[in-house]
Coordinates of C-alpha atoms in Angstrom, one line a residue:
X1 CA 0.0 0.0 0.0
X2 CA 1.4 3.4 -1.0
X3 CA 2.3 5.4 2.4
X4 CA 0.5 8.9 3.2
X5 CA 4.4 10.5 3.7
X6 CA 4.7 9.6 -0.2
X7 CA 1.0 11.1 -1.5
X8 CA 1.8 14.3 0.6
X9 CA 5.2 14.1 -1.4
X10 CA 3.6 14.0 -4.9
X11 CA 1.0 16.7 -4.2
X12 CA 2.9 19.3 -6.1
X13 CA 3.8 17.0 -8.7
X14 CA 2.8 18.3 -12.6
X15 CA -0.9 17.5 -14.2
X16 CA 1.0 14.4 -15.4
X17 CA 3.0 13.4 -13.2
X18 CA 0.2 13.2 -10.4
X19 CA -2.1 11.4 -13.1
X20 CA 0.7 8.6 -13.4
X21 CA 0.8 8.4 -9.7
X22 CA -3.1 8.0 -8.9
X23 CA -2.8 5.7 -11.9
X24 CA -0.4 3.6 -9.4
X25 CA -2.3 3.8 -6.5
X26 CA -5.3 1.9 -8.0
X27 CA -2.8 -0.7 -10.0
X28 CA -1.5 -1.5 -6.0
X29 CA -4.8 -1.6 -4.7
X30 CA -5.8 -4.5 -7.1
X31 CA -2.7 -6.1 -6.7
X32 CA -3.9 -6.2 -3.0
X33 CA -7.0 -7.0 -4.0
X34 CA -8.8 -4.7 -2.9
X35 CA -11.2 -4.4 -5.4
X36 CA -13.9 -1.5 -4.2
X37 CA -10.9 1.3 -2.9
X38 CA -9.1 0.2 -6.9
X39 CA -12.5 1.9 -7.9
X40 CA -12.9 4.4 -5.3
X41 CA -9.6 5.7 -5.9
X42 CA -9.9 5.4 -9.9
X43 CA -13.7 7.6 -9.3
X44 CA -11.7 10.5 -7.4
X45 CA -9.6 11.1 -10.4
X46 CA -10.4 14.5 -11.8
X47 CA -8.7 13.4 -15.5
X48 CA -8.3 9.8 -16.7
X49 CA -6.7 8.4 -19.3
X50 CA -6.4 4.7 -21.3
X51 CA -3.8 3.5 -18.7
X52 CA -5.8 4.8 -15.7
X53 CA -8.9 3.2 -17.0
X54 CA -7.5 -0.2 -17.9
X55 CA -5.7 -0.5 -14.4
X56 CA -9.5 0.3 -12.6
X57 CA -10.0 -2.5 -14.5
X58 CA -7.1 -5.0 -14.1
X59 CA -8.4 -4.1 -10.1
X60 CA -11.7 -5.3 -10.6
X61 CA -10.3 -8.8 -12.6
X62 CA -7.2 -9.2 -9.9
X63 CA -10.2 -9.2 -7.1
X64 CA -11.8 -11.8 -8.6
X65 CA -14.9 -9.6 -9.8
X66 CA -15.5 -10.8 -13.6
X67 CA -19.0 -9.0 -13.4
X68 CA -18.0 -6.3 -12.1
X69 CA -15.6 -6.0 -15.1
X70 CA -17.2 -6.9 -17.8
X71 CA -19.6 -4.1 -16.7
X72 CA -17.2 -1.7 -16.2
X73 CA -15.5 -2.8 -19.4
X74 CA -18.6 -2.3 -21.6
X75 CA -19.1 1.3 -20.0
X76 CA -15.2 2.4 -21.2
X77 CA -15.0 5.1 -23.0
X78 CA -12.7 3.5 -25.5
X79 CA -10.9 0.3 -25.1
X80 CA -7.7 -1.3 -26.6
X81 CA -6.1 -4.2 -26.9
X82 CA -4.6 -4.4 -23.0
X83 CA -8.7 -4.0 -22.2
X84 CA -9.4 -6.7 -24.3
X85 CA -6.9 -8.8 -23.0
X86 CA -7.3 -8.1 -19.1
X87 CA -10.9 -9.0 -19.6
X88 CA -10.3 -12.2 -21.5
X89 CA -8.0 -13.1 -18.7
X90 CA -11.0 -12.2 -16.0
X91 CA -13.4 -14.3 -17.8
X92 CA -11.0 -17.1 -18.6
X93 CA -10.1 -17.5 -14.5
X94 CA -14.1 -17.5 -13.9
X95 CA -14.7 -20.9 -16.1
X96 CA -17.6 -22.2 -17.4
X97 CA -19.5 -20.5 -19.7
X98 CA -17.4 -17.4 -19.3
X99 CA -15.2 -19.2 -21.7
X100 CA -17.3 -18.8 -24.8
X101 CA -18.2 -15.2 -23.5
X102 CA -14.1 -13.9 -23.4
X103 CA -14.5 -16.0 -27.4
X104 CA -17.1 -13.1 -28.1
X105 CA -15.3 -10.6 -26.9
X106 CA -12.3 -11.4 -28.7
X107 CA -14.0 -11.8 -32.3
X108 CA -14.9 -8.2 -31.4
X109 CA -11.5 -6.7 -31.4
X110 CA -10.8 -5.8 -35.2
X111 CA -7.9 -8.4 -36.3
X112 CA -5.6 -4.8 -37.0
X113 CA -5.5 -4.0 -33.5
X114 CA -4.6 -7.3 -32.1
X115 CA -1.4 -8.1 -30.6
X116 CA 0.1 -11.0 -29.4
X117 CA -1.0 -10.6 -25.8
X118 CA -4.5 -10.4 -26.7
X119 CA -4.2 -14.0 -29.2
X120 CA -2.1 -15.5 -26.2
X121 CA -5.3 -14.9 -23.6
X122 CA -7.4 -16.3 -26.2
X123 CA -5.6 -19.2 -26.4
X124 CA -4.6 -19.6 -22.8
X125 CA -8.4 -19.0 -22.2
X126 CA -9.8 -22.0 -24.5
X127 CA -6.9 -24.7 -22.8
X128 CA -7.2 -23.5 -19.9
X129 CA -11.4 -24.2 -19.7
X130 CA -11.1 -27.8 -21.6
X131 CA -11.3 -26.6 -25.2
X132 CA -7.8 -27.4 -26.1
X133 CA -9.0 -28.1 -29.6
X134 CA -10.4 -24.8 -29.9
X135 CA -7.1 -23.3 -28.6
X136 CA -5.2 -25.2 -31.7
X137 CA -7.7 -24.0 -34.0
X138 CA -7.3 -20.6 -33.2
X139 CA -3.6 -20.9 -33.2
X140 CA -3.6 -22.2 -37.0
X141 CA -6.5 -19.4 -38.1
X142 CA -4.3 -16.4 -37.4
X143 CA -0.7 -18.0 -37.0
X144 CA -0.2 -17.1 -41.1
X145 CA -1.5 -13.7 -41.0
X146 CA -0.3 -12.3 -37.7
X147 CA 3.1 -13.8 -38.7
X148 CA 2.7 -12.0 -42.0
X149 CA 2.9 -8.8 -39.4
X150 CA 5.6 -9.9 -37.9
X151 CA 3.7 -10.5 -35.0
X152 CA 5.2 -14.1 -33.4
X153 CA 4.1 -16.2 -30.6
X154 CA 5.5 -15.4 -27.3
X155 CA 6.7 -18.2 -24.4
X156 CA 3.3 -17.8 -22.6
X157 CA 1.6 -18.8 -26.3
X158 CA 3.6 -22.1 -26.4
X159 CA 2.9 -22.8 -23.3
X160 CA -0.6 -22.3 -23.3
X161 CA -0.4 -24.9 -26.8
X162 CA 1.5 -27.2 -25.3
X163 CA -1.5 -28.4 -22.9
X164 CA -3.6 -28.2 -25.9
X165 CA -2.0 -30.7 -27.8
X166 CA -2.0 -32.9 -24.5
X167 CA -5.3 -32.0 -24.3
X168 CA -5.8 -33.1 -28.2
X169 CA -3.9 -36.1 -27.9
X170 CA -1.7 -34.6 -31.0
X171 CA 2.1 -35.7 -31.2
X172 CA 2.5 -34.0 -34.0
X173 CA 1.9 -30.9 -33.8
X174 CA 3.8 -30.6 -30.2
X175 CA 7.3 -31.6 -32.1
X176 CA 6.1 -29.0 -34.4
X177 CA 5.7 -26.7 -31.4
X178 CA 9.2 -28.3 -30.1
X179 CA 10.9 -26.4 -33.5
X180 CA 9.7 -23.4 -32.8
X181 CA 10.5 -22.9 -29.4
X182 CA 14.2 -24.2 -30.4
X183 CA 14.1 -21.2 -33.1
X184 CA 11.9 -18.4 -30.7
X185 CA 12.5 -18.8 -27.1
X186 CA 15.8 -18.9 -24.8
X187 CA 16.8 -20.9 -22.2
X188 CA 17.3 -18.9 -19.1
X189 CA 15.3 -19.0 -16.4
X190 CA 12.8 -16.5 -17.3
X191 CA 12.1 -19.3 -20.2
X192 CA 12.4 -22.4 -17.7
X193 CA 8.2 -22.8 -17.2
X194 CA 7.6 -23.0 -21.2
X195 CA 10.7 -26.2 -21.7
X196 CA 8.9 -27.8 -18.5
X197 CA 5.6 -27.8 -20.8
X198 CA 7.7 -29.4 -23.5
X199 CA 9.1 -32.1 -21.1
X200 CA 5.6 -32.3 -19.5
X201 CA 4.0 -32.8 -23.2
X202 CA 6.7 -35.5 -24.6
X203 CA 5.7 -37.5 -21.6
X204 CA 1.9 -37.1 -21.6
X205 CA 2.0 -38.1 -25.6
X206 CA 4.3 -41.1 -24.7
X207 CA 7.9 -40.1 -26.3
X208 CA 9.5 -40.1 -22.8
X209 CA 12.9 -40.1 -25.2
X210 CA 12.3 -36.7 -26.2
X211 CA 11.1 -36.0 -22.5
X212 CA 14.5 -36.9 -21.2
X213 CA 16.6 -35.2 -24.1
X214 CA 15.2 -31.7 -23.1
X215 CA 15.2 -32.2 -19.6
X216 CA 19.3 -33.3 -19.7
X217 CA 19.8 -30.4 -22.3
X218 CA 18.1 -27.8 -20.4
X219 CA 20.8 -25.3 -19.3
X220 CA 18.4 -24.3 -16.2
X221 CA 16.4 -26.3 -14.4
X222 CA 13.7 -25.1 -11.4
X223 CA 12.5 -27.9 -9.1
X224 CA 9.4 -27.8 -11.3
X225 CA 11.7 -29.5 -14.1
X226 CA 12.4 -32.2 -11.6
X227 CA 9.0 -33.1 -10.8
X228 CA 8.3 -33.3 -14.6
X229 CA 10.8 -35.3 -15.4
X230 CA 9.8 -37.8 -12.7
X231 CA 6.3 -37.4 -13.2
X232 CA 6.9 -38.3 -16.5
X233 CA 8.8 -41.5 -15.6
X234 CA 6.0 -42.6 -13.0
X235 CA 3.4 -42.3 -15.7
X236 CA 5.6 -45.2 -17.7
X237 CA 6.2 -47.0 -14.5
X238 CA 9.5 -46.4 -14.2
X239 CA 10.1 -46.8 -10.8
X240 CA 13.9 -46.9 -10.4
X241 CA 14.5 -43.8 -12.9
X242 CA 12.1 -41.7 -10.6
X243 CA 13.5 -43.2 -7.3
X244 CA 17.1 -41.9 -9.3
X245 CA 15.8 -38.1 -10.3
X246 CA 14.3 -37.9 -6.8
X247 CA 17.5 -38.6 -4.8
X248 CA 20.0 -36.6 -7.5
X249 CA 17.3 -33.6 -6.9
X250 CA 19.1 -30.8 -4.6
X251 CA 15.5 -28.9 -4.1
X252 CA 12.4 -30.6 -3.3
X253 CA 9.0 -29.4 -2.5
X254 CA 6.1 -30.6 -1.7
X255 CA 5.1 -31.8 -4.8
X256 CA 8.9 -33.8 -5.0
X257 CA 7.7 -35.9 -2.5
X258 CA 3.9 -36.2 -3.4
X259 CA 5.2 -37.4 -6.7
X260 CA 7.6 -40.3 -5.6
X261 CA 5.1 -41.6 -3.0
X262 CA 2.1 -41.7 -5.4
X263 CA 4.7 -43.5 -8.1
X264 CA 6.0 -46.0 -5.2
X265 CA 2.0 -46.5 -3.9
X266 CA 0.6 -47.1 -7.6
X267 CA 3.4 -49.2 -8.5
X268 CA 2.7 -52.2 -5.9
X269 CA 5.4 -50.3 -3.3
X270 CA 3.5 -49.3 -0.9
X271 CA 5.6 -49.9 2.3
X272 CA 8.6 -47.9 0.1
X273 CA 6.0 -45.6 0.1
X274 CA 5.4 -44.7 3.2
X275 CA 8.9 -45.1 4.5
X276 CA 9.7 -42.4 2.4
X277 CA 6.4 -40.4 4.0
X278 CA 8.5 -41.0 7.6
X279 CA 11.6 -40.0 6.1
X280 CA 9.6 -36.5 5.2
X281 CA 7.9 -36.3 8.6
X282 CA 11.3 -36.8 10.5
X283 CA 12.0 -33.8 8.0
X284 CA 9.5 -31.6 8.5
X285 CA 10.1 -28.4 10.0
X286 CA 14.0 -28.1 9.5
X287 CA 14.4 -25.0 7.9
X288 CA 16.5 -26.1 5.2
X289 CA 13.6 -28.4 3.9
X290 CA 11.3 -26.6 1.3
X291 CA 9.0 -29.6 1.2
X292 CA 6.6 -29.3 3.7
X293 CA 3.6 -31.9 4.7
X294 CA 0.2 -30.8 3.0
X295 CA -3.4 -32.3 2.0
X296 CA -2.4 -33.7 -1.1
X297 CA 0.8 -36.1 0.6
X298 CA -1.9 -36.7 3.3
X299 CA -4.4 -38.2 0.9
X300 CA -2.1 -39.7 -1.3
X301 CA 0.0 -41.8 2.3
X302 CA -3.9 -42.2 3.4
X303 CA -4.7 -43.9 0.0
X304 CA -1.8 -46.3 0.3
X305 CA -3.0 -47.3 4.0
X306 CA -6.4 -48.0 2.1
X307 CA -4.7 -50.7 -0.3
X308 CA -2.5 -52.1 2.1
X309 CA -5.3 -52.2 5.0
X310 CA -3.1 -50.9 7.4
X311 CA -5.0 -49.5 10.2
X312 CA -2.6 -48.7 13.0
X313 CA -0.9 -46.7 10.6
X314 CA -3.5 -44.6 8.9
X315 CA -4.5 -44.1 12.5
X316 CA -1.2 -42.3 12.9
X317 CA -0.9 -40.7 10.4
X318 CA -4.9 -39.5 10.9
X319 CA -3.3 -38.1 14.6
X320 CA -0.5 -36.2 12.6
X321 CA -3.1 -34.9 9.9
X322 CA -5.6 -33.0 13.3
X323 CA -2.3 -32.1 14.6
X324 CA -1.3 -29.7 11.5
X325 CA -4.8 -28.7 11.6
X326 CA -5.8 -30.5 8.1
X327 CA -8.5 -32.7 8.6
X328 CA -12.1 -31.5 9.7
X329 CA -11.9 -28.3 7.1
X330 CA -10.2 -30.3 4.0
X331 CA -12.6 -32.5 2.7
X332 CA -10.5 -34.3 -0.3
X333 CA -8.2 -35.4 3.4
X334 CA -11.1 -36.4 4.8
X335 CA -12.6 -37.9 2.5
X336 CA -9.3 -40.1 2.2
X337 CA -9.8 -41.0 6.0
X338 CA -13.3 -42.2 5.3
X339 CA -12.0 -45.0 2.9
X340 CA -9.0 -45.6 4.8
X341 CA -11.0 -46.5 7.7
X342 CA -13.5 -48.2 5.4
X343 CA -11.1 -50.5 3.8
X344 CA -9.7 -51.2 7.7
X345 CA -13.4 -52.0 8.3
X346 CA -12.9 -49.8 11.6
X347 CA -16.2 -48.3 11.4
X348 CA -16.2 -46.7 14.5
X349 CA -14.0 -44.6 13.2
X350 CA -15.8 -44.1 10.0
X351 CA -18.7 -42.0 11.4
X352 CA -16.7 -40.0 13.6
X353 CA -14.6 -38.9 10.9
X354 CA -17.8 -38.1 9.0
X355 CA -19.6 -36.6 11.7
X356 CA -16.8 -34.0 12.7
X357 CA -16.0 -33.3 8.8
X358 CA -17.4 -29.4 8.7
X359 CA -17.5 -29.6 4.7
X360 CA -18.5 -32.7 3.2
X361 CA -19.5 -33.1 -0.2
X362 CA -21.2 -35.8 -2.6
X363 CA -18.2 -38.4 -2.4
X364 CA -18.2 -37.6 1.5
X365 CA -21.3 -39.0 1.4
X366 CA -21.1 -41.8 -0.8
X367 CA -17.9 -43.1 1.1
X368 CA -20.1 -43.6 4.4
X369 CA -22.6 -45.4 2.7
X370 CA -20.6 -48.1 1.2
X371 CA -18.6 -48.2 3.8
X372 CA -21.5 -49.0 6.3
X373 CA -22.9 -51.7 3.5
X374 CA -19.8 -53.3 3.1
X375 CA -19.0 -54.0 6.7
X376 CA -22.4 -55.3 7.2
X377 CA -24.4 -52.7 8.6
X378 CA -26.8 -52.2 5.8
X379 CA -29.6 -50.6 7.8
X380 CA -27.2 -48.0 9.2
X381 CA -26.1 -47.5 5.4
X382 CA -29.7 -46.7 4.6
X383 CA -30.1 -44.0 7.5
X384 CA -27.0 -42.3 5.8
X385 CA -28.5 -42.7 2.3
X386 CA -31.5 -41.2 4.0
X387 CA -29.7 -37.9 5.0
X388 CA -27.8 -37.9 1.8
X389 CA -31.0 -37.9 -0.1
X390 CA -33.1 -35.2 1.9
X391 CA -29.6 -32.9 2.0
X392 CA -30.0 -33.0 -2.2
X393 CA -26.1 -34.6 -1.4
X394 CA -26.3 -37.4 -4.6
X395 CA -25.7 -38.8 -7.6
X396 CA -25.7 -41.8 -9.5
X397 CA -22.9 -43.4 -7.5
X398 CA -24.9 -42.8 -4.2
X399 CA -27.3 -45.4 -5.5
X400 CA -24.7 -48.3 -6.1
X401 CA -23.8 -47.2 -3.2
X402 CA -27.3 -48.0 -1.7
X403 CA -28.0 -51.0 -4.0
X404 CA -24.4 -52.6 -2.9
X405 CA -25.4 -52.0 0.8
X406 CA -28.7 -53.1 0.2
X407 CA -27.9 -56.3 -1.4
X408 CA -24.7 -57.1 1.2
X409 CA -27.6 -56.9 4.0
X410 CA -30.4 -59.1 2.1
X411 CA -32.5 -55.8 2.0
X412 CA -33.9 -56.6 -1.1
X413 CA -37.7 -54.7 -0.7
X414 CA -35.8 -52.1 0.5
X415 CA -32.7 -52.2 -2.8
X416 CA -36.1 -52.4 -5.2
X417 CA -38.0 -49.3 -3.9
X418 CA -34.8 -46.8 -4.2
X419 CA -34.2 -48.2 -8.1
X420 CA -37.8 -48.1 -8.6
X421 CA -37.7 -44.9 -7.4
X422 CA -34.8 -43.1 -8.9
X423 CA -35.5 -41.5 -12.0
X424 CA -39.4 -39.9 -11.3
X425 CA -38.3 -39.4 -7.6
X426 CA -35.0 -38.2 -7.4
X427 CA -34.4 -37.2 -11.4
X428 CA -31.8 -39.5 -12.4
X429 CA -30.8 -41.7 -15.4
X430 CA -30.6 -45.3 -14.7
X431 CA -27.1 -47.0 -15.6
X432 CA -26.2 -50.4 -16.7
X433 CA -24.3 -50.4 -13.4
X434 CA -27.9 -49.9 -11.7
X435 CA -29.2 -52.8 -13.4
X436 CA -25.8 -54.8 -12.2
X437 CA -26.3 -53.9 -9.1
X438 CA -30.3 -55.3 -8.8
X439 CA -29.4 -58.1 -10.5
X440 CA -26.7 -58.6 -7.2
X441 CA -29.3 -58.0 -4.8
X442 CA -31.4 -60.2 -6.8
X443 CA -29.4 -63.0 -7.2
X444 CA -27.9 -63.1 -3.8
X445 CA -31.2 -63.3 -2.7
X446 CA -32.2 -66.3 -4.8
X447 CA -34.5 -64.9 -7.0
X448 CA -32.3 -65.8 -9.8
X449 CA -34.9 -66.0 -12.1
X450 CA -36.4 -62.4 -11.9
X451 CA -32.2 -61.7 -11.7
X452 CA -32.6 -63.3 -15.0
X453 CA -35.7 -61.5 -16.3
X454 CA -34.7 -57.9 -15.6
X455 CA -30.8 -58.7 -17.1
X456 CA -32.8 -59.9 -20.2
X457 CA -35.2 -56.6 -20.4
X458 CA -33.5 -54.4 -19.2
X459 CA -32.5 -51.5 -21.7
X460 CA -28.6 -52.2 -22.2
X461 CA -26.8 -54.8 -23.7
X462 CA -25.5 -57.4 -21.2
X463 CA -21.5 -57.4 -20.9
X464 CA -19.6 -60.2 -19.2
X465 CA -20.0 -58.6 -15.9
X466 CA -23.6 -58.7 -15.7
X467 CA -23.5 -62.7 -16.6
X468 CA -20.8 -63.1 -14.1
X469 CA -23.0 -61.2 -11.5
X470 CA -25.8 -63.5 -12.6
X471 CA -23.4 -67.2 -12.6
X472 CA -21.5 -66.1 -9.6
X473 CA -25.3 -66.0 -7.9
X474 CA -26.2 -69.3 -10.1
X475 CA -23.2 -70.9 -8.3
X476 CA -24.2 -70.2 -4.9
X477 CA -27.8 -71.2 -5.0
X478 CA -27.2 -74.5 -7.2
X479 CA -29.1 -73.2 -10.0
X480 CA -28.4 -74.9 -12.7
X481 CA -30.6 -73.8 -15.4
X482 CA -30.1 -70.0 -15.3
X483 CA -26.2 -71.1 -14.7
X484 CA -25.6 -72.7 -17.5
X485 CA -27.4 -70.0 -19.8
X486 CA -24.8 -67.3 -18.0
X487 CA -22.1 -69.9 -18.9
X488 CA -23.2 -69.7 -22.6
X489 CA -23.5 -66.1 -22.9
X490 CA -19.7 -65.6 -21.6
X491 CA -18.2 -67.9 -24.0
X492 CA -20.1 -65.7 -26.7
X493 CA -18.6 -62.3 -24.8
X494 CA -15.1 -63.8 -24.0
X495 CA -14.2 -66.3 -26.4
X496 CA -10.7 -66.3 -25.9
X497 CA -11.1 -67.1 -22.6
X498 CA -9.8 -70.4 -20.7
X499 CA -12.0 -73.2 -20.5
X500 CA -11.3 -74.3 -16.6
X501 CA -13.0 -71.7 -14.6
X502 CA -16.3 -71.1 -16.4
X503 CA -16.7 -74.8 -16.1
X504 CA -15.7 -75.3 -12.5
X505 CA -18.5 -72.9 -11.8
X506 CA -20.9 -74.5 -14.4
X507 CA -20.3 -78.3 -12.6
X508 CA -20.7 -76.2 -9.3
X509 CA -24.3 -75.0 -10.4
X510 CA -25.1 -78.7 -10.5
X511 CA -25.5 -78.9 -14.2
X512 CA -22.2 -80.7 -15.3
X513 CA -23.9 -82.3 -17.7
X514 CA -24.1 -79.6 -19.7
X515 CA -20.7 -78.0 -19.3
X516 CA -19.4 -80.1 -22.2
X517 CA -22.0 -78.4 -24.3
X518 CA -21.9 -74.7 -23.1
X519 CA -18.2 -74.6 -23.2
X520 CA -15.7 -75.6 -25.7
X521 CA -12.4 -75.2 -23.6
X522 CA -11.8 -71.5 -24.5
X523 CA -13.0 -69.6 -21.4
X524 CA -12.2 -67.9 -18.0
X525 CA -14.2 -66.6 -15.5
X526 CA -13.0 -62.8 -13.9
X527 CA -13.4 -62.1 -10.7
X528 CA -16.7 -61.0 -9.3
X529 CA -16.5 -57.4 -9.1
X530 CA -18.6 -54.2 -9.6
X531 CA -18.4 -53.1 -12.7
X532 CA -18.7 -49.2 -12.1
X533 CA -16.6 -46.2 -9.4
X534 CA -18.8 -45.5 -7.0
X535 CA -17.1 -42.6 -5.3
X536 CA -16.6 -40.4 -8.5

């Protein structure tokens, strides 16, 4: 904020001189974000000019008021090209359909008076809100005139292009993109962020060889280029070259050590895993450490306790997450603690996590439910749903959550009256999951022929995981009929399969007699699983 010793200083300052400094005042005002003194300070101006006019509203953008700006925008006098880009930068930060608004605003500009800032927010603003083809398209439109201008893309354009072509899936044109930055940007450090993007794209499109070749040939590299680079080789499952990048790396931050423990955790390591989360907690604190413990190491340590059903130790590290204040404010951490303590079965724990979260959103929700039904306590599942569905807290997934729980408790009146009642009651599409999931409740019940009737009418195509719903049910009833049908329909889904497990499961039906027929020594049975994510 600028002092009252300096304003008194620049009260005798010339017409111009004072207009330049007011000018300033309302530039640092937004920076502060302070929105409403940016204007009240821009409003006390007795003479304003472009610059004076734009900064009012860079103010209103920096404070997060797109509204507010695009208002004041349309009431400018006269605007340039920084007006159009400060208010395509506004409206690309605000998302959604502001996206195809800033789009309007820049087909408005006449293409003489654009400038390279104003093409780079356009395209920044179409990657940025998931329309990376769009951004490409753009790029291609005007690359040929602009360039007949001399008007070239800038680092922050290349950048922004990069994602797209992630976004696009498009090898091509990011080695394309990799020649131009050879031939238009540097490789100092003001330049570091756009080779990251390069090394970042390489990876994402699946040349990790080119990936490594800029990363080793960089001449400066931030700790961002680090986590790239190992990013990059956790993606391909490179375990050891990540491990080798992560202990050569002089800086690390947060997201250093984020990175090697998710790689280590999705890789089948999950005790390397969290000995390295020790190694950071013995860490923590020193001040020569950058890295320091945050939501996302939480959730991603908490996951691995999930998959390796370690309970005593997600119960530590659930003491060190209230100790650093994380937990009952950050839902994606306590979320994480919900199916840690699910997986553990400690359920206990489960609803006292859940009832001292003080945000909690659909998945919150969801997690509690199919936690309850999965440990066994179906009827407490229900009193959840219950809440969940008077709180307007679902969505499809809450109701595989409720069928699942429903069908683990033999609640099958109960399982029938929520699908019966979820598209006119609660407005939502019915899945072939949904149908899956009756024709579990269904068949673990024994009603294996209504399992049978509502998999054969029902308005989706039956894959292999509906008939192995249906035969797994078949198998432990005895029924031999339906079984042997479900057996038939698997060899026509998986014909490749092996021959030994369908028919183990057909003889176990009762109906060996038929298993010679049904099968011809080409099948295999998968596991019995859902076939659907019921927390996203």
């Amino acid at each position: 904020m600028v002092s009252r010793t300096l304003l008194k200083a620049v009260q005798d300052l010339p017409h111009r001189s004072l207009l330049a400094w007011r000018t300033i005042e309302v530039t640092e005002a937004g920076r502060a974000g302070q929105a409403e003194r940016a204007l009240g300070l821009f409003e006390a101006m007795p003479v304003k000019n472009q610059v004076a006019w734009n900064a009012a509203l860079a103010a209103l953008v920096d404070g997060g008021r797109t509204d507010w700006a695009l208002s004041f925008f349309r009431k400018m006098p006269r605007r340039n090209a920084t007006s159009y880009t400060t208010m395509i930068g506004g409206l690309s930060r605000a998302g959604g359909a502001a996206a195809a608004r800033a789009r309007v605003l820049f087909e408005e500009l006449p293409l003489d008076q654009h400038n390279v800032f104003t093409w780079t927010a356009m395209v920044s603003c179409h990657a940025r809100n998931g329309e990376p083809g769009k951004a490409v398209e753009l790029f291609v439109a005007l690359y040929g005139e602009f360039f007949a201008r001399g008007m070239l893309p800038n680092a922050h354009t290349l950048s922004s292009l990069l994602k797209a072509c992630v976004g696009i899936r498009s090898l091509a044109m990011a080695l394309q993109l990799h020649a131009v930055i050879i031939k238009l940007v540097g490789e100092g450090a003001r330049y570091c962020f756009v080779w990251n993007a390069l090394i970042d794209a390489h990876a994402k499109l699946g040349v990790l060889s080119d990936a490594e070749k800029v990363f080793y040939g960089m001449q400066y590299r931030d700790v961002c280029s680090w986590n790239i680079m190992m990013d990059g080789y956790s993606r391909h499952k490179l375990v050891d070259s990540a491990l080798h990048l992560f202990r050569m790396a002089r800086k690390k931050d947060a997201f250093t050590w984020n990175i090697i423990i998710s790689c280590l955790g999705e890789n089948h390591l999950g005790e390397g895993a969290l000995r390295l989360f020790i190694d950071l907690v013995r860490l923590d604190g020193q001040c020569s450490v950058n890295a320091k413990l945050n939501a996302s190491i939480y959730t991603t340590v908490l996951h691995v306790c999930s998959v390796l059903v370690l309970l005593p130790f997600g119960r530590q590290v659930h003491g060190r997450v209230i100790k650093d204040g994380i937990g009952q404010s950050n839902v994606s951490v306590s979320n994480s603690l919900l199916s840690m303590y699910s997986s553990c079965g400690a359920m206990l724990d489960l609803e006292q996590v859940f009832e001292e979260m003080t945000v909690r959103d659909i998945i919150s929700w969801n997690s509690v439910i199919q936690g309850l039904g999965q440990n066994g306590l179906g009827k407490q599942a229900l009193a959840v749903a219950e809440r969940a569905l008077e709180l307007k807290m679902y969505n499809g997934n809450t109701f595989i959550a409720i069928l699942t729980s429903c069908s683990h408790a033999g609640l099958v009146p109960e399982g029938l009256g929520y699908f019966d009642g979820m598209t006119e009651k609660h407005g939502l599409e019915l899945t072939l999951d949904h149908y899956i999931s009756v024709i579990d409740l269904l068949g673990r019940a024994g009603r294996l022929e209504e399992a049978y009737d509502l998999l054969r009418k029902m308005p989706f195509a039956p894959n292999a995981v509906a008939w192995h719903t249906l035969l797994h049910s078949c198998l432990a009833h005895k029924n031999s009929v339906v079984g042997s049908i479900a057996a038939q329909e698997l060899r026509a889904l998986q014909p490749n399969s092996s021959r030994g497990d369908y028919e183990r499961l057909v003889q176990g039906c009762g109906c060996s007699s038929m298993a010679d027929e049904t099968l011809d020594g080409n099948e295999k049975s998968a596991d019995h699983t859902p076939g659907c994510s019921w927390l996203t």
